[in-house]
Coordinates of C-alpha atoms and ligand atoms in Angstrom, one line a residue:
M25 CA 108.4 105.3 168.3
Q26 CA 107.2 104.8 165.1
D27 CA 105.7 108.4 163.7
K28 CA 102.4 107.4 163.6
S29 CA 102.1 108.7 160.0
A30 CA 104.8 107.4 158.0
P31 CA 103.7 105.6 155.2
E32 CA 103.6 102.0 155.1
E33 CA 107.0 101.0 153.6
F34 CA 106.8 98.1 150.9
D35 CA 110.1 96.7 149.1
V36 CA 107.6 95.9 145.5
V37 CA 104.1 97.4 145.1
I38 CA 102.1 94.9 142.4
V39 CA 99.6 97.2 140.6
G40 CA 96.8 94.2 139.3
R41 CA 96.6 90.4 140.8
G42 CA 95.9 88.3 137.5
P43 CA 97.8 85.7 137.0
V44 CA 101.2 87.6 136.5
G45 CA 100.8 90.2 139.2
V46 CA 100.3 87.0 142.0
T47 CA 102.6 84.9 140.1
L48 CA 105.4 87.8 140.8
A49 CA 104.1 87.9 144.5
N50 CA 104.7 84.5 145.3
L51 CA 108.1 84.8 143.2
L52 CA 109.0 87.1 145.4
G53 CA 107.8 85.8 148.6
L54 CA 110.0 83.5 147.9
R55 CA 112.8 85.4 148.1
G56 CA 111.9 86.8 150.8
V57 CA 111.1 90.5 149.3
R58 CA 108.3 93.1 150.9
T59 CA 105.7 93.0 148.5
L60 CA 101.9 94.7 148.8
V61 CA 99.7 93.3 146.1
L62 CA 96.7 96.2 145.3
E63 CA 94.0 95.1 143.4
R64 CA 90.9 97.3 141.9
E65 CA 88.2 94.5 142.0
A66 CA 86.7 92.3 145.2
R67 CA 87.8 89.0 144.2
T68 CA 89.0 87.0 141.4
Y69 CA 87.0 87.7 138.2
H70 CA 84.4 84.2 138.3
L71 CA 84.7 84.3 134.1
P72 CA 87.2 82.4 131.9
R73 CA 89.9 84.6 130.0
A74 CA 93.2 83.0 129.3
V75 CA 92.7 79.6 128.7
H76 CA 96.0 77.6 127.1
F77 CA 99.7 77.6 129.1
D78 CA 102.7 75.8 128.2
D79 CA 105.4 73.6 129.9
E80 CA 107.6 76.7 130.9
C81 CA 105.0 78.2 132.5
M82 CA 104.1 75.0 134.5
R83 CA 107.9 75.1 135.5
V84 CA 107.4 78.8 137.1
F85 CA 104.2 77.2 139.0
Q86 CA 106.8 74.8 140.0
T87 CA 109.1 77.2 141.3
I88 CA 106.5 78.7 143.3
G89 CA 105.1 75.3 144.5
L90 CA 101.9 74.9 143.2
A91 CA 102.0 73.3 140.5
E92 CA 101.1 70.1 142.5
A93 CA 97.7 72.5 143.5
I94 CA 97.3 73.0 140.2
L95 CA 97.7 70.3 137.7
P96 CA 95.0 68.6 139.1
Q97 CA 93.4 72.0 137.4
T98 CA 94.7 71.2 134.3
I99 CA 94.0 69.1 131.3
L100 CA 96.6 68.4 128.5
S101 CA 96.3 69.8 124.9
P102 CA 96.4 67.2 122.2
G103 CA 97.3 70.3 119.7
M104 CA 95.4 72.1 117.2
L105 CA 94.2 71.7 114.3
F106 CA 94.2 74.4 110.7
L107 CA 90.8 73.8 109.0
D108 CA 89.3 74.5 105.4
A109 CA 85.5 75.5 105.4
D110 CA 85.1 72.0 103.9
G111 CA 86.8 70.7 106.7
R112 CA 90.0 69.8 105.2
M113 CA 93.1 69.5 107.5
L114 CA 95.4 72.4 106.2
L115 CA 97.9 72.9 108.7
D116 CA 98.7 70.2 112.2
W117 CA 99.7 71.8 115.2
S118 CA 99.7 68.4 117.7
R119 CA 101.7 68.9 121.0
P120 CA 103.3 65.6 121.7
Q121 CA 101.8 63.6 125.0
T122 CA 104.9 63.0 126.4
L123 CA 107.3 65.4 128.9
T124 CA 109.3 67.9 127.4
P125 CA 112.4 69.0 128.2
M126 CA 110.9 71.3 130.8
G127 CA 110.1 68.3 132.9
W128 CA 106.1 68.9 132.1
N129 CA 104.0 68.5 128.9
L130 CA 103.9 71.0 126.5
S131 CA 100.6 72.4 126.7
Y132 CA 97.7 73.2 129.3
R133 CA 94.2 73.7 129.0
F134 CA 92.8 75.3 132.1
H135 CA 89.8 78.3 133.6
Q136 CA 91.4 80.9 134.7
P137 CA 89.4 81.4 138.5
D138 CA 90.9 78.5 139.4
L139 CA 94.1 79.0 138.5
E140 CA 93.4 82.5 140.2
D141 CA 92.3 80.6 143.3
A142 CA 95.5 78.6 143.6
L143 CA 97.9 81.4 142.8
I144 CA 95.7 83.8 145.7
G145 CA 95.9 81.0 147.9
G146 CA 99.7 80.4 147.9
L147 CA 100.1 84.0 148.8
A148 CA 99.0 82.5 152.6
R149 CA 102.6 80.9 152.7
W150 CA 104.5 84.3 152.6
P151 CA 104.1 86.8 156.2
H152 CA 106.1 89.4 154.5
V153 CA 103.3 89.9 151.1
T154 CA 100.1 91.6 151.4
L155 CA 96.5 91.3 149.2
R156 CA 94.8 94.2 148.9
N157 CA 90.9 93.8 147.3
R158 CA 89.5 96.9 146.4
C159 CA 91.8 99.3 145.9
D160 CA 91.8 101.6 143.1
V161 CA 95.6 103.1 142.2
F162 CA 95.4 106.4 141.0
A163 CA 99.0 108.1 142.0
L164 CA 102.2 107.3 142.0
D165 CA 105.4 110.2 142.4
Q166 CA 108.9 108.8 142.2
D167 CA 111.8 110.4 144.0
E168 CA 115.5 109.4 144.4
H169 CA 114.7 107.2 147.1
G170 CA 110.9 105.7 146.0
V171 CA 107.5 105.7 144.9
R172 CA 104.8 107.0 146.7
I173 CA 101.8 105.5 145.8
R174 CA 98.4 106.7 146.2
Y175 CA 95.2 104.3 146.1
E176 CA 91.6 104.9 147.1
D177 CA 89.9 101.8 149.5
L178 CA 86.9 101.6 147.4
S179 CA 84.8 99.5 149.7
N180 CA 84.6 102.6 152.1
G181 CA 85.5 106.0 149.8
R182 CA 89.2 106.0 152.3
L183 CA 92.8 107.4 150.6
S184 CA 96.1 105.9 151.5
E185 CA 99.3 106.5 150.6
V186 CA 102.2 103.6 151.1
R187 CA 105.9 103.7 150.2
A188 CA 108.3 101.1 148.1
G189 CA 111.2 100.6 146.2
Y190 CA 109.8 99.3 142.4
V191 CA 106.4 99.2 141.3
I192 CA 105.4 97.2 139.0
G193 CA 101.7 97.2 136.8
C194 CA 100.6 93.9 136.3
D195 CA 97.3 96.2 135.6
G196 CA 96.4 95.1 131.7
A197 CA 96.2 96.4 128.7
R198 CA 94.7 100.0 130.3
S199 CA 97.3 100.4 132.7
L200 CA 97.7 103.1 135.1
V201 CA 100.9 102.3 135.7
R202 CA 102.0 102.4 131.9
R203 CA 100.8 105.5 132.0
F204 CA 102.9 107.3 134.7
I205 CA 105.3 105.4 132.7
G206 CA 104.1 107.6 129.5
S207 CA 105.0 105.0 127.3
G208 CA 103.1 104.8 123.6
M209 CA 102.9 101.1 122.4
D210 CA 104.7 100.5 118.8
D211 CA 101.5 98.8 116.9
L212 CA 102.6 95.2 114.9
G213 CA 99.4 95.7 113.0
F214 CA 96.9 92.9 114.3
H215 CA 93.3 94.0 115.6
E216 CA 90.6 92.5 114.8
R217 CA 87.0 91.9 116.3
W218 CA 86.5 88.8 117.4
L219 CA 83.3 87.0 119.7
V220 CA 84.7 84.6 122.2
I221 CA 81.8 82.8 123.8
D222 CA 82.1 80.2 126.7
V223 CA 80.0 77.5 127.4
L224 CA 78.7 75.3 129.9
L225 CA 78.1 71.7 128.4
K226 CA 74.5 69.9 129.4
R227 CA 75.7 66.9 128.1
E228 CA 78.9 65.8 127.0
R229 CA 79.4 66.3 123.4
D230 CA 82.7 63.6 123.2
D231 CA 82.4 64.5 119.0
L232 CA 83.5 68.1 119.6
G233 CA 86.5 66.3 120.1
D234 CA 89.8 66.8 122.0
Y235 CA 91.5 69.2 119.4
S236 CA 91.0 72.8 119.0
L237 CA 90.3 74.0 115.9
Q238 CA 90.5 76.3 113.6
H239 CA 87.9 76.8 110.9
C240 CA 89.8 79.3 108.8
D241 CA 86.7 79.8 106.7
P242 CA 87.3 83.0 104.9
R243 CA 84.1 83.9 105.6
R244 CA 83.7 84.0 108.6
P245 CA 86.3 82.7 110.4
A246 CA 86.0 81.0 114.0
T247 CA 87.8 79.1 116.5
Y248 CA 87.0 75.9 119.1
V249 CA 88.9 75.2 122.4
R250 CA 88.0 72.4 124.7
G251 CA 88.0 73.4 128.2
T252 CA 88.5 71.4 130.9
G253 CA 85.1 70.0 132.1
R254 CA 82.2 70.7 130.7
R255 CA 83.4 74.1 129.1
R256 CA 84.2 75.0 125.8
R257 CA 84.9 78.1 123.6
W258 CA 83.9 79.8 120.4
E259 CA 85.7 82.7 119.3
I260 CA 84.0 84.1 115.9
T261 CA 85.0 86.5 113.5
V262 CA 83.1 89.8 113.4
L263 CA 82.6 91.3 110.1
A264 CA 83.3 94.8 109.6
D265 CA 79.6 95.7 109.4
E266 CA 78.7 93.8 112.7
D267 CA 77.8 96.2 115.8
S268 CA 79.9 94.6 118.5
Q269 CA 76.6 94.8 120.8
E270 CA 74.1 93.1 118.7
V271 CA 76.3 89.9 117.3
A272 CA 76.9 89.6 121.5
Q273 CA 73.4 89.0 122.0
P274 CA 71.8 85.4 123.1
A275 CA 70.4 85.3 119.5
K276 CA 72.8 85.8 117.1
V277 CA 75.1 84.0 119.0
W278 CA 72.8 80.9 119.1
E279 CA 72.8 81.5 115.7
L280 CA 76.4 81.1 114.8
L281 CA 77.0 78.6 117.2
S282 CA 74.5 76.9 115.7
R283 CA 76.7 74.2 113.6
W284 CA 78.5 72.7 116.3
I285 CA 76.0 73.1 119.3
T286 CA 72.3 74.6 120.8
P287 CA 70.5 76.1 122.8
D288 CA 69.7 72.2 124.2
D289 CA 73.5 71.7 124.8
A290 CA 75.1 74.1 126.3
A291 CA 74.4 77.1 128.1
I292 CA 76.0 80.7 127.4
E293 CA 78.4 81.6 130.6
R294 CA 80.0 84.5 128.5
A295 CA 79.2 86.0 125.0
A296 CA 81.3 89.4 124.5
V297 CA 83.4 91.1 121.5
Y298 CA 87.2 91.6 121.9
T299 CA 89.4 93.3 119.7
F300 CA 92.8 91.2 119.5
H301 CA 95.2 93.4 119.5
S302 CA 99.3 93.1 118.4
V303 CA 101.4 96.1 120.4
I304 CA 104.4 96.1 122.6
A305 CA 105.0 99.0 125.6
Q306 CA 107.9 100.5 124.0
R307 CA 109.0 101.3 127.3
W308 CA 108.9 99.0 130.1
R309 CA 110.4 100.7 132.8
S310 CA 111.2 104.5 133.9
A311 CA 113.1 104.7 137.3
R312 CA 111.3 101.9 139.5
L313 CA 107.9 101.5 137.7
L314 CA 107.8 98.7 135.1
L315 CA 105.4 96.6 133.8
A316 CA 104.2 92.9 132.9
G317 CA 102.3 91.4 131.1
D318 CA 99.4 93.0 128.9
S319 CA 100.8 96.1 130.2
A320 CA 103.5 95.7 128.2
H321 CA 102.4 93.5 125.3
Q322 CA 99.4 91.9 123.7
T323 CA 98.8 89.4 120.9
P324 CA 96.4 87.8 119.1
P325 CA 95.2 84.4 120.8
F326 CA 95.8 82.5 118.1
L327 CA 99.2 80.7 119.8
G328 CA 98.0 80.7 123.1
Q329 CA 101.0 82.3 124.8
G330 CA 99.5 86.1 125.8
M331 CA 99.2 84.9 129.5
C332 CA 102.4 82.6 129.3
A333 CA 104.4 85.9 128.1
G334 CA 103.2 87.9 131.4
I335 CA 104.4 84.5 133.5
R336 CA 107.7 84.6 132.0
D337 CA 107.6 88.5 133.1
A338 CA 107.4 87.8 136.1
A339 CA 110.0 85.4 136.5
N340 CA 112.9 86.9 134.5
L341 CA 111.5 89.9 137.1
A342 CA 111.3 89.0 140.5
W343 CA 114.8 87.7 140.5
K344 CA 117.0 90.5 138.6
L345 CA 114.5 92.6 141.9
S346 CA 115.3 90.4 144.4
A347 CA 118.6 90.8 144.0
I348 CA 118.6 94.5 144.2
I349 CA 116.6 94.7 147.0
R350 CA 118.1 91.9 148.8
G351 CA 121.8 91.4 147.2
G352 CA 122.7 94.9 146.7
A353 CA 123.6 94.5 143.2
A354 CA 123.0 97.6 141.0
A355 CA 119.6 99.0 139.9
D356 CA 120.9 99.1 136.4
L357 CA 120.3 94.9 136.3
L358 CA 117.1 95.7 135.6
D359 CA 117.9 97.6 132.0
T360 CA 118.3 94.0 130.9
Y361 CA 114.7 92.6 132.0
Q362 CA 113.0 94.5 128.6
S363 CA 115.8 94.2 126.3
E364 CA 115.7 90.5 127.0
R365 CA 111.9 90.4 127.3
Q366 CA 110.7 92.4 124.3
P367 CA 113.2 90.9 121.1
H368 CA 111.2 87.3 122.6
V369 CA 107.9 88.2 123.2
R370 CA 107.9 89.5 120.0
E371 CA 108.7 86.8 118.1
F372 CA 105.7 85.0 119.3
I373 CA 102.8 88.1 118.2
E374 CA 104.9 87.6 114.6
L375 CA 104.1 84.6 114.9
A376 CA 100.8 84.3 116.2
I377 CA 100.1 87.4 113.3
R378 CA 101.0 85.2 110.8
L379 CA 98.5 82.1 112.4
G380 CA 95.4 84.8 112.3
G381 CA 96.7 85.3 108.7
V382 CA 96.4 81.3 108.2
I383 CA 92.9 81.3 110.1
N384 CA 91.9 84.0 107.6
T385 CA 92.7 83.1 104.8
K386 CA 93.8 79.8 104.4
A387 CA 97.5 81.5 102.9
I388 CA 99.6 78.3 104.2
E389 CA 102.7 79.4 102.1
A390 CA 102.4 83.0 102.8
G391 CA 101.7 82.9 106.5
L392 CA 104.0 80.5 107.7
A393 CA 107.5 79.9 106.8
A394 CA 106.5 76.2 108.2
G395 CA 107.8 73.7 105.5
K396 CA 105.6 72.9 102.2
A397 CA 102.8 71.6 101.7
R398 CA 102.8 67.7 100.9
E399 CA 99.9 66.6 98.2
N400 CA 96.8 66.5 100.1
A401 CA 98.8 65.9 103.4
P402 CA 98.7 69.0 106.4
V403 CA 101.8 70.9 106.5
R404 CA 103.1 70.4 110.4
L405 CA 103.6 73.5 112.7
E406 CA 106.5 73.3 115.2
V407 CA 106.3 76.5 117.3
K408 CA 110.5 76.9 118.3
K409 CA 111.0 78.6 121.9
P410 CA 112.5 82.3 121.2
L411 CA 115.7 83.2 122.6
L412 CA 116.6 85.8 125.4
G413 CA 117.1 89.0 123.6
P414 CA 120.5 90.5 124.6
G415 CA 121.0 90.9 128.1
L416 CA 122.9 89.5 130.5
A417 CA 123.7 86.1 128.2
L418 CA 127.2 85.5 127.3
G419 CA 126.0 85.5 123.6
D420 CA 129.3 84.3 122.2
L421 CA 128.9 80.5 124.1
P422 CA 127.1 78.0 122.8
L423 CA 123.0 78.0 124.8
A424 CA 123.3 81.5 125.9
G425 CA 119.9 82.7 126.3
H426 CA 118.5 78.8 125.6
L427 CA 115.9 77.4 128.3
A428 CA 117.8 74.9 130.6
P429 CA 116.4 72.0 131.1
Q430 CA 115.3 70.2 133.9
F431 CA 116.9 67.0 134.9
I432 CA 115.5 63.7 137.4
L433 CA 118.0 63.6 140.0
S434 CA 119.1 60.4 141.4
D435 CA 116.5 59.9 144.2
G436 CA 113.8 60.4 141.3
G437 CA 113.2 64.1 142.1
R438 CA 113.1 66.9 139.8
S439 CA 116.5 69.4 139.6
D440 CA 114.1 72.9 139.9
D441 CA 112.7 71.4 143.4
Q442 CA 116.7 71.4 144.4
I443 CA 117.8 74.4 143.2
G444 CA 114.3 77.0 143.8
Y445 CA 114.8 80.0 142.6
S446 CA 118.5 80.4 142.0
H447 CA 121.3 80.5 139.5
V448 CA 123.3 76.8 139.3
L449 CA 126.1 75.9 137.4
L450 CA 125.9 72.7 135.7
V451 CA 129.0 70.8 135.6
A452 CA 129.6 67.0 135.2
S453 CA 131.7 66.6 137.7
A454 CA 132.1 68.9 141.4
A455 CA 136.1 67.7 140.7
T456 CA 135.9 69.8 137.7
L457 CA 135.6 73.2 139.8
S458 CA 139.1 73.9 140.9
S459 CA 139.3 74.9 144.7
S460 CA 140.2 79.0 143.5
L461 CA 136.6 79.3 142.0
N462 CA 134.3 78.4 144.6
P463 CA 130.6 79.1 143.0
S464 CA 128.5 78.4 146.0
Q465 CA 130.2 80.8 147.7
A466 CA 128.8 83.5 145.5
G467 CA 125.2 81.9 146.7
I468 CA 125.3 79.7 143.2
K469 CA 124.3 76.4 143.5
I470 CA 126.2 73.3 142.1
L471 CA 124.4 70.6 139.9
S472 CA 126.4 67.8 138.5
S473 CA 126.4 64.6 137.5
D474 CA 126.8 62.6 141.0
D475 CA 123.3 64.2 141.5
A476 CA 121.3 63.7 138.1
E477 CA 122.9 61.8 135.1
G478 CA 120.7 63.6 132.8
V479 CA 123.5 66.7 134.1
G480 CA 126.6 64.5 132.3
H481 CA 124.6 64.0 129.0
W482 CA 123.6 66.9 128.4
L483 CA 126.8 69.0 128.8
R484 CA 128.7 66.2 126.3
E485 CA 125.7 66.5 123.9
H486 CA 126.4 70.2 123.2
G487 CA 130.7 69.7 123.7
I488 CA 130.7 71.8 127.0
I489 CA 132.5 71.0 130.1
A490 CA 129.7 73.4 132.1
A491 CA 126.3 76.0 132.0
L492 CA 125.4 78.7 133.9
V493 CA 121.2 78.7 134.8
R494 CA 119.7 81.8 136.0
P495 CA 116.6 81.4 138.9
D496 CA 114.2 81.9 135.6
R497 CA 116.2 78.6 134.2
Y498 CA 117.7 80.3 130.8
V499 CA 121.1 80.0 130.2
R500 CA 123.6 82.8 130.9
G501 CA 126.8 81.3 129.6
T502 CA 128.7 78.3 129.0
A503 CA 132.4 77.3 129.1
R504 CA 133.7 74.6 126.5
N505 CA 137.5 74.4 128.6
D506 CA 138.8 75.4 131.7
A507 CA 139.5 78.8 130.4
E508 CA 136.2 79.5 129.6
L509 CA 135.2 78.0 133.0
D510 CA 137.1 80.3 134.8
R511 CA 135.5 83.2 132.3
L512 CA 131.2 81.9 133.4
I513 CA 132.1 81.8 136.9
A514 CA 134.4 85.7 136.6
A515 CA 130.5 86.4 135.2
I516 CA 129.0 85.5 138.3
T517 CA 129.7 88.9 140.5
P518 CA 128.0 89.3 143.9
S519 CA 125.5 92.5 141.6
T520 CA 123.6 89.6 140.0
H521 CA 123.4 86.3 142.1
V522 CA 120.6 86.2 144.3
P523 CA 121.1 85.6 147.6
S524 CA 119.7 82.6 150.0
A525 CA 115.6 83.6 151.4
A526 CA 116.0 85.2 154.6
Ligands
LIG609 O1 96.5 75.5 121.5 C1 95.7 75.3 122.4 O2 95.2 74.1 122.9 C2 94.9 76.6 122.3 C3 95.7 77.9 122.0 C4 94.0 78.9 122.1 C5 93.4 79.4 122.8 C6 92.4 80.8 122.8 C7 92.2 81.0 121.7 C8 92.8 80.4 120.5 O3 92.8 80.9 119.0 C9 94.4 79.3 120.2

């Protein structure tokens, strides 16, 4: 008979029910990992925070089977224009309106509460995933077997404890889990107060446009972002001598908005001063405690990449956790989490800071290495996706650490749906594999030109005969010849593959 006083056991406890925590919970749910999400607040925070995500994020939402639920809640972003104080275009960051190699559009705008509802709704599919709201974690004690998590149920003041193999802090900028890890923060130097104003238009205002706008007026830089439906956001710099509370008062807010809208046009949903930081935690892991999302890194918003970085953390981390918990992989697999993700997120934060420099000073050439400004023409900005940092990628091989594309299957479907959240070996023909090499025995799926014609084209384009792609869709390694293919398959030890879900 079970000892009634024994605490409940989970494989993973996630602290924080924001988009990063709940995406992670869905990924772990997919892999059969027993997961508990503990959230301090009662229900979805009803005000918007993040407003933009990219094609890679949508691919993660596809992986957890929620892209179709999320897509109707989004609008496509045509991009962002940087204008000088006289309205002349300095920098053009238009986005193609076609599908990218990820199989999705490059840029989506959304209302965060809608996204959170879809992600939280998705948890109901996993009987082994539990969400507890109004549960405030206050203590984490690690021993060699796991972590003891103590929390207060804020609805009745009752203290409870559970045990877990791992605790992931998706608990935001002021993370409690980070405090228990004892991590300091590397400061990348950008800390600015901005007034963030969300409004609901009372009537259509097509003249405001669909592009996001950066008003690079050194006197008072400002950002405009078109949201979904009638939602619009302005972010306006707070000047050095201004008081954060006073500048957020309705009269002052309307004064600042007056060049674009008046109270006849819109109602203010929220106006609050935020300090945008650029920091990265020095330690993302201490044994069984890990960080993901804003607890690990914070960026100025100018690239719209803050939440995206956290979703990437979740996609990188979940398959590694499940390989350890369900596949018997060694725990040092988790050492590759920070080493891979930190340089990647750092590159995005540094670019966002440089963009912030453009917005503040108009100094395009100083701010960006994006090409020379042509006479009377804006510089075009193209943002390249960074590479994964050092970790599992077989770095001396082509494409290692890059994202692999998603292919259209012969039956019209999408390759990620066939592959799932698993490793896959891309080969021109399954016959390429000698009988002694059997990746499927190691739980690795195989996708060939027979399944999707694009596979062969892509391999030829890069001069390779095979590519091993991880569950988070990053290329782990490739092969240019049979010897390299042998090496690639040998690298897929049972310690790092993800077993099929129960
Ligand atoms: O790329 C877009 O359309 C919006 C990105 C964004 C979101 C929020 C603030 C900001 O400065 C940029």
